[in-house]
Structures are given as structure tokens and as C-alpha cells.
Coordinates of C-alpha atoms in Angstrom, one line a residue:
X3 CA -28.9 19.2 184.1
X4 CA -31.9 18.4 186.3
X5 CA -31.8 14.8 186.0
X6 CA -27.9 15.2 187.1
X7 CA -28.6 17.2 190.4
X8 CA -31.2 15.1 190.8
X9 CA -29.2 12.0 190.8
X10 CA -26.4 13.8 193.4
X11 CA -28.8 14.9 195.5
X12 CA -30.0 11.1 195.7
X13 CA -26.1 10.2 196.2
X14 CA -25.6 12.6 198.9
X15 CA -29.1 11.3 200.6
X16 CA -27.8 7.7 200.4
X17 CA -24.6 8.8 202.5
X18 CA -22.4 8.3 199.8
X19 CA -20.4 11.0 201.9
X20 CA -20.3 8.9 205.4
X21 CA -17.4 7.2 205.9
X22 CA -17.4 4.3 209.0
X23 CA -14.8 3.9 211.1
X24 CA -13.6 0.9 213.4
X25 CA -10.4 0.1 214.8
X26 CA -8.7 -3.1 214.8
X27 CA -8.5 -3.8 218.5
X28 CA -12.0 -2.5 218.6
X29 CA -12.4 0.5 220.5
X30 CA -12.0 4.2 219.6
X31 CA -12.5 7.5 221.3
X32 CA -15.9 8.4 221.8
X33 CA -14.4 12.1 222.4
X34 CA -12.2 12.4 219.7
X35 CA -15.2 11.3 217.6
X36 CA -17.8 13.9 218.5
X37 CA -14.7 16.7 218.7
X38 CA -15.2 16.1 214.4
X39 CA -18.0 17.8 214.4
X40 CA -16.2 21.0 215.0
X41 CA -13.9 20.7 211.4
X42 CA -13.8 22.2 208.8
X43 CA -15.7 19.6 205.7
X44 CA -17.3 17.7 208.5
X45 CA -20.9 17.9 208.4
X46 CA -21.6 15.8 211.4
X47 CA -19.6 12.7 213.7
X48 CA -21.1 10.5 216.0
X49 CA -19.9 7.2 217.6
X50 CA -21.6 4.6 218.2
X51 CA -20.6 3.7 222.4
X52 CA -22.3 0.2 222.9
X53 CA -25.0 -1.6 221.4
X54 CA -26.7 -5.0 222.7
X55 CA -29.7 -6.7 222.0
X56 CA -33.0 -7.0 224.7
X57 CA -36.3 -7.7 224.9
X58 CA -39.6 -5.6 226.2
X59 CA -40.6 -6.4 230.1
X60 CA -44.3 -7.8 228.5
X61 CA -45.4 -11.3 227.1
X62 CA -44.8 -12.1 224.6
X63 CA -41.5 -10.6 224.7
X64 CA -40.1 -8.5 221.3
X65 CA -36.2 -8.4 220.9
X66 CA -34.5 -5.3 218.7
X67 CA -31.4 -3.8 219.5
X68 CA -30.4 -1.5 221.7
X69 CA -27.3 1.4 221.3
X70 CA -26.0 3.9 223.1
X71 CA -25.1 6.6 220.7
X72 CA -23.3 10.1 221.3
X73 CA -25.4 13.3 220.3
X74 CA -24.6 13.9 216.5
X75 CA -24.6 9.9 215.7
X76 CA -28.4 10.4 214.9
X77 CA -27.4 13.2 212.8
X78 CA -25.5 11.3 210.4
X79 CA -27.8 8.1 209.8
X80 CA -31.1 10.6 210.0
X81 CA -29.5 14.3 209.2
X82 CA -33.0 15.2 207.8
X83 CA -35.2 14.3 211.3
X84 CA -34.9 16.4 214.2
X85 CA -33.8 14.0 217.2
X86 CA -34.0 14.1 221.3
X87 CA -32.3 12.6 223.9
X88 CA -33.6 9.3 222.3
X89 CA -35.3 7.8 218.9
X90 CA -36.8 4.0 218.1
X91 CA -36.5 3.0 214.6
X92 CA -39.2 3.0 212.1
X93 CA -39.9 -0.7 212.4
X94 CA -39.6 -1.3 215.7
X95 CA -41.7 1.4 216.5
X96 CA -44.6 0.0 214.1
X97 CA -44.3 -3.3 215.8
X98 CA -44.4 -2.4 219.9
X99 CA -46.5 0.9 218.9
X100 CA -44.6 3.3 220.3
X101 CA -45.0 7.1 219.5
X102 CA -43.5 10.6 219.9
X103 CA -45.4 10.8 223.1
X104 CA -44.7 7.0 224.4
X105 CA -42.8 6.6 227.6
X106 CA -40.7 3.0 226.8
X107 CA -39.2 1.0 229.6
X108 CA -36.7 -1.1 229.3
X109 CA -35.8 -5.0 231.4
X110 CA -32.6 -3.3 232.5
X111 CA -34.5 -0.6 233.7
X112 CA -34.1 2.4 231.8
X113 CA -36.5 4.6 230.7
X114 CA -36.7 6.9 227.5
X115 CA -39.2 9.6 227.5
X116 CA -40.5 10.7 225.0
X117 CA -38.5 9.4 221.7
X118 CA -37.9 10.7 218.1
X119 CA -38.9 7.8 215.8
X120 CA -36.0 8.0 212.7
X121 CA -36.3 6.1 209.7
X122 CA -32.9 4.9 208.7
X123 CA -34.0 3.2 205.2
X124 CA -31.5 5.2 203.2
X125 CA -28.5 5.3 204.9
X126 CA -28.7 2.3 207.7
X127 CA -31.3 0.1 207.1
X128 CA -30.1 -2.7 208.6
X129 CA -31.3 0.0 211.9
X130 CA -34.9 0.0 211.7
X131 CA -34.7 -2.4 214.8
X132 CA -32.5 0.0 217.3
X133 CA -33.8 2.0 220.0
X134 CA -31.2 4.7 220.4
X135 CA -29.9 5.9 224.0
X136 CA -28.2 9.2 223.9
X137 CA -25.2 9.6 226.0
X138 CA -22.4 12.1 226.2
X139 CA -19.2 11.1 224.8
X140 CA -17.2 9.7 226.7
X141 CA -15.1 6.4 227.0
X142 CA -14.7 3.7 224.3
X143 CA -16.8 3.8 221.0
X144 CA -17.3 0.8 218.9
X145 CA -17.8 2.6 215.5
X146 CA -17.5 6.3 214.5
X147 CA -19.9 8.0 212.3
X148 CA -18.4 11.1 209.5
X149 CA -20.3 12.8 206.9
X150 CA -18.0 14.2 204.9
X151 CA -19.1 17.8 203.0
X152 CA -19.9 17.2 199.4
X153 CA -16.5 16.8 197.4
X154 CA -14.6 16.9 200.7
X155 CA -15.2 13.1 201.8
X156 CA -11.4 11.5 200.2
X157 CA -9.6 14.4 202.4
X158 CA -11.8 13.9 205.5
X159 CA -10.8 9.9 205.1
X160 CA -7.0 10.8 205.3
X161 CA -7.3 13.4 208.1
X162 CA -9.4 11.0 210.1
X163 CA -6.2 8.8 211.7
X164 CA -4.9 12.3 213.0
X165 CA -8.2 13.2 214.5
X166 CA -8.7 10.2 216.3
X167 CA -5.3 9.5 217.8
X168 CA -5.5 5.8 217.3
X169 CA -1.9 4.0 217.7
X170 CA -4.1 0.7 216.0
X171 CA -4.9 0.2 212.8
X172 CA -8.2 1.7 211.8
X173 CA -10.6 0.7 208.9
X174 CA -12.6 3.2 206.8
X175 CA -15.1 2.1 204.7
X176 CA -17.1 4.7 202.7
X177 CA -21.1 3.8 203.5
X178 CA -22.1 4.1 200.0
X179 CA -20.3 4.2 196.6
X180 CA -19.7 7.8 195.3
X181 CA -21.4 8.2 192.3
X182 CA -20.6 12.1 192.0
X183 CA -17.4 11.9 190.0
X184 CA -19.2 9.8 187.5
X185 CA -22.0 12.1 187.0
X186 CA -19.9 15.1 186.9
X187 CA -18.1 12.9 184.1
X188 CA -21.2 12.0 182.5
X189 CA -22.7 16.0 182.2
X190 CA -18.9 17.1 181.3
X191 CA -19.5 14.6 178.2
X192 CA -23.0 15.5 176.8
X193 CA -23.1 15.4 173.0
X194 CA -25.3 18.7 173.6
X195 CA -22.8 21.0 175.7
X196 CA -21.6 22.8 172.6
X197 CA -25.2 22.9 171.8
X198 CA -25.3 27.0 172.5
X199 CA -22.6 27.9 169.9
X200 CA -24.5 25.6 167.3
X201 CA -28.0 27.4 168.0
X202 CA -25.8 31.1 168.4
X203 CA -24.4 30.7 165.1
X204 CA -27.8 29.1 163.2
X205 CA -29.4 32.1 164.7
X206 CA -27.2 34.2 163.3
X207 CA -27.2 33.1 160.0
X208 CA -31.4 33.2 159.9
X209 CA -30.7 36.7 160.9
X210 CA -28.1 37.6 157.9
X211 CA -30.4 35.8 155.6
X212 CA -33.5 37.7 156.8
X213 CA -31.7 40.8 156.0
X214 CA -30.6 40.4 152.9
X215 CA -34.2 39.4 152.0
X216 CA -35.3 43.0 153.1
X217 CA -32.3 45.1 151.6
X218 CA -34.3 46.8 149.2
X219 CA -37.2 47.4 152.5
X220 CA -33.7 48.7 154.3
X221 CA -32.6 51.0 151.2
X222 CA -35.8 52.8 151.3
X223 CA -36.4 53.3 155.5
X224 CA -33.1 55.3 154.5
X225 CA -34.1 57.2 151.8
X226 CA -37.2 58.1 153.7
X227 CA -34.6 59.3 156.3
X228 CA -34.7 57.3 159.1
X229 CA -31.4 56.8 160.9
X230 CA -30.1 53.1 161.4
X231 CA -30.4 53.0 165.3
X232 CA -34.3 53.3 164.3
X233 CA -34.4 50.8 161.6
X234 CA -32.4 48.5 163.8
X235 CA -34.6 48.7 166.7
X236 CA -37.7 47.8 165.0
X237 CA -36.0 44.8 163.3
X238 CA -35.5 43.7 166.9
X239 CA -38.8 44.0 167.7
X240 CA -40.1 42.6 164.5
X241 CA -37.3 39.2 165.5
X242 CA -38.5 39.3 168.9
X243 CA -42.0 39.1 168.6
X244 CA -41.3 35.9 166.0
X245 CA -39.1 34.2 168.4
X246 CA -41.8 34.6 171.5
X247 CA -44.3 33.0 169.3
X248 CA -41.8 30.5 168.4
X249 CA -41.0 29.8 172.2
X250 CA -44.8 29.5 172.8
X251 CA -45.7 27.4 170.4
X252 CA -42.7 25.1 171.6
X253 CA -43.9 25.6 175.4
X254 CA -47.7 24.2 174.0
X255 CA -45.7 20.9 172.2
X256 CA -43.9 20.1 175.1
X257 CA -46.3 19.9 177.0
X258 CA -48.0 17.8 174.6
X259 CA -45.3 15.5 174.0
X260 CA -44.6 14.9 178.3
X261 CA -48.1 14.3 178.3
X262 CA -48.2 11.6 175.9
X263 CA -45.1 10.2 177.2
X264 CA -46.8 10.1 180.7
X265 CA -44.4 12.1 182.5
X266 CA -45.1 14.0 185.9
X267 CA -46.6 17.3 184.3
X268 CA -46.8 18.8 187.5
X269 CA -43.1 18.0 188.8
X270 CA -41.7 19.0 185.4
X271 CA -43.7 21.9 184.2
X272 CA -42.2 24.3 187.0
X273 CA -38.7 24.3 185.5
X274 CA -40.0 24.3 182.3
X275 CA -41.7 27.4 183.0
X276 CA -39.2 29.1 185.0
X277 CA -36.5 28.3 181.8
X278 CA -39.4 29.8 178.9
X279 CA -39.7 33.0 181.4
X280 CA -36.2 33.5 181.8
X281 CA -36.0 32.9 178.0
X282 CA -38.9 35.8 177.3
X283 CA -36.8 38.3 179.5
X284 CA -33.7 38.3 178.5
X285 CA -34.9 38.6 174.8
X286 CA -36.7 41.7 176.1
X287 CA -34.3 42.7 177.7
X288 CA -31.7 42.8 174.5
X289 CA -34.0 45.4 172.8
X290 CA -33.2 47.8 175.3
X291 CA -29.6 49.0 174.1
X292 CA -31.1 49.5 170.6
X293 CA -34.0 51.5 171.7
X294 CA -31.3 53.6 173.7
X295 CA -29.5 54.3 170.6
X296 CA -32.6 54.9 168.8
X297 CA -33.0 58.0 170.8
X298 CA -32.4 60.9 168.8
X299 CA -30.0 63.3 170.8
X300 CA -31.8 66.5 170.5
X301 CA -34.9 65.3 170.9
X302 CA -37.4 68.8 170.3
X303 CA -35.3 69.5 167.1
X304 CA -36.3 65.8 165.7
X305 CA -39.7 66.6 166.3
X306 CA -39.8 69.8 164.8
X307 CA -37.6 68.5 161.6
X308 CA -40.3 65.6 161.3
X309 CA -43.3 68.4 161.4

């Protein structure tokens, strides 16, 4: 189950829920675009207004792109980095040594103050080089940005055409391959999913079999004149403290065995931990309903009966 979130959450990191979209006679709304942000299943639109490539003022001259982005793009290539009214990418950034603090001027003039360096490794790599320009939406946009909500991204893609407006033709292309149906597929199929009813029912059975070992031990707690609530509350305790020891003794060899296998002890053993502790509870928790029926229902007259 772990490994399976684990692998979703990587999908949804990757943008497998962005979908790009450019129009055949190359120009969309920049408005329409950023109006996305405000639907339902959308978790952020941005456009991409104009991009062209340039070059610092000093010798010896660096080139990297340059784009003019509305004010969610940088949410949706870099949803998990807080952004301003710029951002240089990683690379870029390494190379001309630029910082948070920096003050970058361009040869056309411009100047961005203080900008937000983004790495876009997972979802636009091919954008390490940019240096962003936020600008209001308005105008033409060359591309639009859409991060679809998880499991929303194939009714997003349709609702898009009405969204934008566009008379042309437009092109949607999803940014990364969604891998979330076939993982759903793959943990729907695991040979262990039925793997509670087999361990219910061997349980079960271990129990009846334990029983019937003790019949003659169960025939006499009722001649001594103990009532069956009783007897079957301290079977539960006697079964409980057995499977706690069992449980610990299987905590110890996993452990063992993910150290021998060299996992990541210190990753794993949390949820490892947290699944034994639930495990302990609820089994202490199942004596309770027994030990309420154990109760006797006059209580003084039990006592006195017993002295």
C-alpha cells in the first residue's frame, strides 16, 4: 500500500495531471487562461504570454531564455516553491550567480528585483535556463498551463475548448503519462487482498482447536461455579497476551530481516511501528466487551456469595 501511494504521489509530482495547451494559429487568451484557476478540478492555470532568448549586459555574454508568464504559470511547473513577481531557473541561476537577494538587469532594460529561483527538474526541465517575468494576463498567450485535480485531469481536457473560447483548433497534450489508473489496477490485483479473510479464518480455527484442547480445564471452571462471561474473558486475556508476544517477536525479525536486506530502517520503521501499535490496540481493545459482560450484575451479593 505504501509503495502504491508512494508511486502516485511521484506521478502527481511529475505533472502527470498538467495538461498543455496550444492553438493551431498560435495564440490563445492569456485571460481565459488564468480565469481557470477559479474551476472547479483546477488546481492551478497559467499561460505562458511571450518568451525570447537574450543575453546578460557583461562580457562575456551568457544567453538563457527569457518569458513572460502570468501569475499562476509558476504555480504549475513549481506548485511546491513559493514564487514573486519573478524567478531564474536553477541552472541559470548557478551559472550567472544570482540569488534571492540579486537585483538582475537585463540588455532590453528591464530589471527584476529580487527573484524566486524555481527548480523545474520534474515537471519542465527543459526550463532550467528561463528567467521568468510576471505580468498580468492580458493579450495573446503562446501556451497555457492546467493542473488538473487528481482523477479529474480527462474531464478538465474536454472542458478546456469551452473555457478558452478558441474558434481554432487547439492541441492538448498531457505533460506526463498517467500512471494512476495502472497502479490503482495493480493494488486492485494483489494476490494478498483476500489476505484478511485467510488469516480471519486460520485464526479462528487455532482458536476452536485451542478450546477443545482445554474442554475438560472449561468443564471444571464450571463446576467450580464460575459463569461463562468469566471464563471467556480470561481466555481472551490468556489469547491476547500470546498474540502480543507473537507480534513482538515478529516486530524484532523484521527488523532484522530490513536490516540484512539493507533497506532504509529509519524511513520504514515509522509505519512499521505505527501498524504493530494500532495492531496492540485494537486487540486490547476487543477484551473490553467480555470484561463488560464479566461483570456480575449485583455486584455486593457476588461478593458476599463468594465469602
Amino acid at each position: 500500500m505504501d509503495q502504491a501511494l508512494t508511486a502516485l504521489r511521484l506521478n502527481e509530482r511529475l505533472g502527470a495531471n498538467v495538461l498543455v495547451v496550444t492553438a493551431d494559429d498560435g495564440a490563445l487568451s492569456a485571460s481565459a487562461c488564468e480565469s481557470m484557476n477559479f474551476i472547479d478540478g483546477i488546481n492551478a492555470a497559467g499561460a505562458i504570454i511571450r518568451k525570447n532568448a537574450m543575453s546578460t549586459e557583461f562580457a562575456p555574454g551568457v544567453s538563457f531564455q527569457r518569458a513572460v508568464v502570468s501569475p499562476k504559470y509558476l504555480s504549475v511547473i513549481a506548485p511546491w516553491q513559493a514564487s514573486g513577481d519573478g524567478a531564474v531557473g536553477a541552472d541559470i541561476s548557478r551559472e550567472l550567480g544570482i540569488f534571492p537577494d540579486s537585483r538582475v538587469r537585463l540588455n532590453d532594460g528591464s530589471v527584476i528585483d529580487h527573484p524566486t529561483i524555481v527548480s523545474t527538474d520534474d515537471r519542465a526541465p527543459d526550463q532550467a535556463r528561463w528567467l521568468y517575468s510576471v505580468s498580468p494576463a492580458t493579450g495573446e498567450a503562446l501556451e497555457c498551463w492546467v493542473e488538473a485535480a487528481p482523477g479529474a485531469r480527462e474531464a478538465i481536457k474536454g472542458y478546456i475548448p469551452v473555457a478558452l473560447e478558441e474558434s481554432s483548433a487547439l492541441k492538448i497534450a498531457a505533460l506526463q503519462r498517467d500512471r494512476a489508473p495502472s497502479l490503482i489496477e495493480q493494488w486492485d490485483s494483489r494476490v494478498v487482498r483476500f489476505g484478511w479473510i485467510v488469516a480471519g479464518a486460520a485464526g479462528t480455527l487455532f482458536l476452536g482447536f485451542a478450546m477443545m484442547l482445554r474442554r475438560d480445564e472449561y468443564s471444571l471452571y464450571a463446576l467450580s461455579g464460575h459463569a461463562a462471561p468469566n471464563v471467556a474473558l480470561v481466555t481472551a486475556i490468556e489469547a491476547t497476551v500470546c498474540a502480543i508476544t507473537a507480534l513482538a517477536c515478529s516486530l524484532l525479525w523484521t527488523i532484522a530481516t530490513l536490516a540484512l536486506l539493507g533497506a532504509n530502517i529509519a524511513a520504514t520503521m515509522p509505519q512499521v511501528v505505527q501498524t504493530a501499535a494500532m495492531t496492540y490496540l485494537l486487540m486490547a481493545a476487543s477484551i473490553i466487551p467480555m470484561a463488560v459482560l464479566a461483570v456480575p450484575k449485583d455486584p455486593l451479593r457476588a461478593v458476599k456469595n463468594r465469602g
